[in-house]
Amino acid sequence: MKEIIAIVRMNKLQETKRILEDMGFPSFTAMKVMGRGKQKGFIHEFTHPIPVGNKDQDVKRFIPKRMIILTVNDYEVDKIVDVIIKTNKTGNPGDGKIFVSEVIDAVRIRTGDTGEKAIL
Amino acid sequence: MKMIKAIVRPEKADIVVRALDEAGFISMTKLDVFGRGKQKGLTVGGIHYDELPKVMFLLVVDDESLDAAVDTIIDAAKTGNFGDGKIFITPVIKAYTISTGKEEL
């Protein structure tokens, strides 16, 4: 089992959700997070760019993002990563990142099922 | 690659960000979380707080810069009292940048 953590733009979440649902992966966890990348948050995504120069504001330059966490079987990972990239790509910095990591076990609380049965 | 999940005091969040910035770790994700530790929360006067607000940082770094990042977070977030937080490290198999579509950090 693999865990896919995708950090994407706020306004792309609905579309990502819809496409994942169409593909047959309706289950996931979404979170509101703040983030920044190599550009230190210097992306003028908003009409009023954040003032530059004040050192105190350097640390406050985080951009609101949405984080999606999906747990899927090993053979489905590439397919989902491709779709998430295709849906969220605009080509500009700030599109986000996808991280894939190993999950040792999963348990469905309702039935107590473990392993692949829990994420079906 | 490794993912660092650091849970720190909210008032130390800005200091941690600045320290990581100076150490060259610019990319990160910040989440507001609630948690408790071995001390089962906090009792102030007669009021018991079961879960205390914390800030969680998610950073993905290369294996060779892992120790530097962890040391930076510890130095910045340490006060010596209970409630300073925890750092967890998990392996990351792959990382993709969506804007280029490539497999890179």
Short mmCIF file of N, CA and C in Angstrom, two decimals, chain B residues 4-80:
data_model
loop_
_atom_site.label_atom_id
_atom_site.label_comp_id
_atom_site.label_asym_id
_atom_site.label_seq_id
_atom_site.Cartn_x
_atom_site.Cartn_y
_atom_site.Cartn_z
N ILE B 4 9.85 15.11 7.04
CA ILE B 4 9.97 15.50 8.44
C ILE B 4 8.63 16.07 8.86
N LYS B 5 8.04 15.47 9.90
CA LYS B 5 6.82 16.03 10.47
C LYS B 5 7.21 16.59 11.82
N ALA B 6 7.24 17.90 11.93
CA ALA B 6 7.65 18.54 13.18
C ALA B 6 6.46 19.21 13.81
N ILE B 7 6.18 18.87 15.07
CA ILE B 7 5.07 19.49 15.80
C ILE B 7 5.70 20.42 16.84
N VAL B 8 5.44 21.72 16.69
CA VAL B 8 6.11 22.70 17.55
C VAL B 8 5.09 23.64 18.19
N ARG B 9 5.56 24.41 19.14
CA ARG B 9 4.70 25.42 19.78
C ARG B 9 4.29 26.48 18.76
N PRO B 10 3.02 26.94 18.80
CA PRO B 10 2.59 27.95 17.82
C PRO B 10 3.43 29.23 17.91
N GLU B 11 3.85 29.60 19.12
CA GLU B 11 4.62 30.86 19.25
C GLU B 11 6.04 30.70 18.72
N LYS B 12 6.48 29.45 18.52
CA LYS B 12 7.82 29.22 17.97
C LYS B 12 7.79 29.02 16.46
N ALA B 13 6.59 29.03 15.87
CA ALA B 13 6.47 28.69 14.45
C ALA B 13 7.28 29.64 13.57
N ASP B 14 7.13 30.96 13.84
CA ASP B 14 7.84 31.94 13.02
C ASP B 14 9.35 31.80 13.17
N ILE B 15 9.79 31.50 14.40
CA ILE B 15 11.23 31.36 14.65
C ILE B 15 11.77 30.14 13.91
N VAL B 16 10.98 29.05 13.89
CA VAL B 16 11.40 27.84 13.17
C VAL B 16 11.48 28.13 11.68
N VAL B 17 10.46 28.84 11.15
CA VAL B 17 10.46 29.14 9.72
C VAL B 17 11.69 29.95 9.35
N ARG B 18 12.01 30.96 10.16
CA ARG B 18 13.16 31.81 9.85
C ARG B 18 14.46 31.01 9.94
N ALA B 19 14.57 30.15 10.94
CA ALA B 19 15.80 29.36 11.09
C ALA B 19 15.97 28.41 9.90
N LEU B 20 14.87 27.78 9.47
CA LEU B 20 14.94 26.87 8.32
C LEU B 20 15.29 27.64 7.05
N ASP B 21 14.74 28.84 6.96
CA ASP B 21 15.02 29.72 5.83
C ASP B 21 16.51 29.99 5.71
N GLU B 22 17.11 30.35 6.87
CA GLU B 22 18.54 30.67 6.87
C GLU B 22 19.38 29.44 6.60
N ALA B 23 18.88 28.26 6.98
CA ALA B 23 19.62 27.02 6.74
C ALA B 23 19.41 26.49 5.32
N GLY B 24 18.55 27.17 4.56
CA GLY B 24 18.37 26.78 3.16
C GLY B 24 17.19 25.87 2.90
N PHE B 25 16.33 25.69 3.88
CA PHE B 25 15.13 24.87 3.66
C PHE B 25 13.95 25.81 3.52
N ILE B 26 13.60 26.14 2.30
CA ILE B 26 12.59 27.16 2.07
C ILE B 26 11.20 26.55 1.91
N SER B 27 11.14 25.41 1.21
CA SER B 27 9.82 24.82 0.93
C SER B 27 9.32 24.07 2.15
N MET B 28 8.09 24.33 2.50
CA MET B 28 7.47 23.60 3.61
C MET B 28 5.97 23.81 3.58
N THR B 29 5.26 22.96 4.33
CA THR B 29 3.82 23.10 4.49
C THR B 29 3.53 23.24 5.97
N LYS B 30 2.57 24.10 6.29
CA LYS B 30 2.26 24.41 7.68
C LYS B 30 0.82 24.05 7.97
N LEU B 31 0.57 23.33 9.06
CA LEU B 31 -0.80 22.96 9.44
C LEU B 31 -1.03 23.34 10.89
N ASP B 32 -2.24 23.79 11.21
CA ASP B 32 -2.61 23.99 12.60
C ASP B 32 -3.19 22.68 13.12
N VAL B 33 -2.65 22.17 14.22
CA VAL B 33 -3.13 20.90 14.76
C VAL B 33 -3.36 21.05 16.26
N PHE B 34 -4.00 20.05 16.84
CA PHE B 34 -4.18 19.99 18.28
C PHE B 34 -3.61 18.67 18.77
N GLY B 35 -2.95 18.70 19.90
CA GLY B 35 -2.36 17.45 20.37
C GLY B 35 -2.08 17.47 21.85
N ARG B 36 -1.67 16.31 22.34
CA ARG B 36 -1.24 16.22 23.74
C ARG B 36 -0.10 15.24 23.83
N GLY B 37 0.59 15.29 24.95
CA GLY B 37 1.73 14.39 25.13
C GLY B 37 1.57 13.54 26.37
N LYS B 38 2.70 13.08 26.87
CA LYS B 38 2.70 12.20 28.05
C LYS B 38 2.04 12.86 29.26
N GLN B 39 2.10 14.20 29.30
CA GLN B 39 1.61 14.92 30.48
C GLN B 39 0.08 15.06 30.45
N LYS B 40 -0.57 14.46 29.47
CA LYS B 40 -2.03 14.43 29.37
C LYS B 40 -2.63 15.82 29.31
N GLY B 41 -2.02 16.72 28.57
CA GLY B 41 -2.57 18.06 28.45
C GLY B 41 -2.02 18.97 29.53
N LEU B 42 -2.82 19.94 29.90
CA LEU B 42 -2.31 20.99 30.79
C LEU B 42 -3.43 21.39 31.74
N THR B 43 -3.11 21.56 33.03
CA THR B 43 -4.11 22.05 33.98
C THR B 43 -3.67 23.42 34.48
N VAL B 44 -4.49 24.42 34.17
CA VAL B 44 -4.20 25.78 34.64
C VAL B 44 -5.32 26.17 35.58
N GLY B 45 -4.99 26.44 36.84
CA GLY B 45 -6.04 26.70 37.82
C GLY B 45 -6.88 25.44 37.96
N GLY B 46 -8.17 25.58 37.79
CA GLY B 46 -9.02 24.40 37.89
C GLY B 46 -9.39 23.84 36.54
N ILE B 47 -8.90 24.48 35.50
CA ILE B 47 -9.35 24.08 34.16
C ILE B 47 -8.34 23.14 33.54
N HIS B 48 -8.82 22.03 33.00
CA HIS B 48 -7.93 21.07 32.36
C HIS B 48 -8.06 21.17 30.85
N TYR B 49 -6.95 21.44 30.18
CA TYR B 49 -6.93 21.48 28.72
C TYR B 49 -6.40 20.16 28.22
N ASP B 50 -7.26 19.39 27.54
CA ASP B 50 -6.88 18.05 27.11
C ASP B 50 -5.97 18.11 25.89
N GLU B 51 -6.33 18.95 24.94
CA GLU B 51 -5.55 19.06 23.71
C GLU B 51 -5.08 20.50 23.56
N LEU B 52 -3.80 20.64 23.25
CA LEU B 52 -3.22 21.97 23.16
C LEU B 52 -2.93 22.30 21.69
N PRO B 53 -3.14 23.57 21.31
CA PRO B 53 -2.87 23.94 19.92
C PRO B 53 -1.37 23.89 19.61
N LYS B 54 -1.05 23.31 18.46
CA LYS B 54 0.34 23.23 18.00
C LYS B 54 0.37 23.55 16.51
N VAL B 55 1.55 23.76 15.99
CA VAL B 55 1.73 23.93 14.55
C VAL B 55 2.56 22.77 14.04
N MET B 56 2.11 22.15 12.96
CA MET B 56 2.86 21.05 12.37
C MET B 56 3.48 21.50 11.07
N PHE B 57 4.76 21.21 10.91
CA PHE B 57 5.46 21.51 9.66
C PHE B 57 5.72 20.21 8.91
N LEU B 58 5.47 20.20 7.62
CA LEU B 58 5.83 19.08 6.77
C LEU B 58 6.92 19.54 5.81
N LEU B 59 8.05 18.85 5.85
CA LEU B 59 9.15 19.17 4.93
C LEU B 59 9.62 17.87 4.31
N VAL B 60 9.87 17.89 3.03
CA VAL B 60 10.51 16.74 2.40
C VAL B 60 11.92 17.16 1.99
N VAL B 61 12.91 16.43 2.48
CA VAL B 61 14.31 16.79 2.22
C VAL B 61 15.07 15.57 1.72
N ASP B 62 16.21 15.83 1.10
CA ASP B 62 17.09 14.75 0.68
C ASP B 62 17.72 14.10 1.91
N ASP B 63 18.13 12.83 1.73
CA ASP B 63 18.68 12.08 2.87
C ASP B 63 19.87 12.79 3.49
N GLU B 64 20.74 13.39 2.65
CA GLU B 64 21.98 13.97 3.19
C GLU B 64 21.73 15.25 3.98
N SER B 65 20.62 15.97 3.68
CA SER B 65 20.37 17.20 4.44
C SER B 65 19.37 17.00 5.58
N LEU B 66 19.02 15.74 5.84
CA LEU B 66 18.03 15.45 6.88
C LEU B 66 18.50 15.92 8.26
N ASP B 67 19.74 15.53 8.64
CA ASP B 67 20.23 15.87 9.98
C ASP B 67 20.30 17.37 10.18
N ALA B 68 20.73 18.09 9.14
CA ALA B 68 20.83 19.55 9.25
C ALA B 68 19.46 20.16 9.51
N ALA B 69 18.45 19.66 8.80
CA ALA B 69 17.09 20.21 8.97
C ALA B 69 16.56 19.91 10.36
N VAL B 70 16.77 18.67 10.82
CA VAL B 70 16.25 18.29 12.14
C VAL B 70 16.94 19.11 13.23
N ASP B 71 18.28 19.26 13.12
CA ASP B 71 19.01 20.05 14.11
C ASP B 71 18.52 21.49 14.14
N THR B 72 18.26 22.04 12.96
CA THR B 72 17.78 23.42 12.88
C THR B 72 16.45 23.57 13.60
N ILE B 73 15.55 22.61 13.36
CA ILE B 73 14.23 22.70 14.01
C ILE B 73 14.37 22.58 15.52
N ILE B 74 15.22 21.63 15.96
CA ILE B 74 15.37 21.44 17.41
C ILE B 74 15.94 22.70 18.05
N ASP B 75 16.99 23.26 17.44
CA ASP B 75 17.61 24.48 17.99
C ASP B 75 16.59 25.60 18.11
N ALA B 76 15.75 25.75 17.07
CA ALA B 76 14.83 26.88 17.03
C ALA B 76 13.65 26.69 17.96
N ALA B 77 13.18 25.45 18.12
CA ALA B 77 11.91 25.22 18.82
C ALA B 77 12.10 24.87 20.28
N LYS B 78 13.36 24.69 20.71
CA LYS B 78 13.59 24.20 22.07
C LYS B 78 13.43 25.31 23.11
N THR B 79 12.65 25.02 24.17
CA THR B 79 12.62 25.91 25.33
C THR B 79 13.06 25.15 26.58
N GLY B 80 13.06 23.83 26.51
CA GLY B 80 13.45 23.01 27.65
C GLY B 80 12.29 22.58 28.52
#
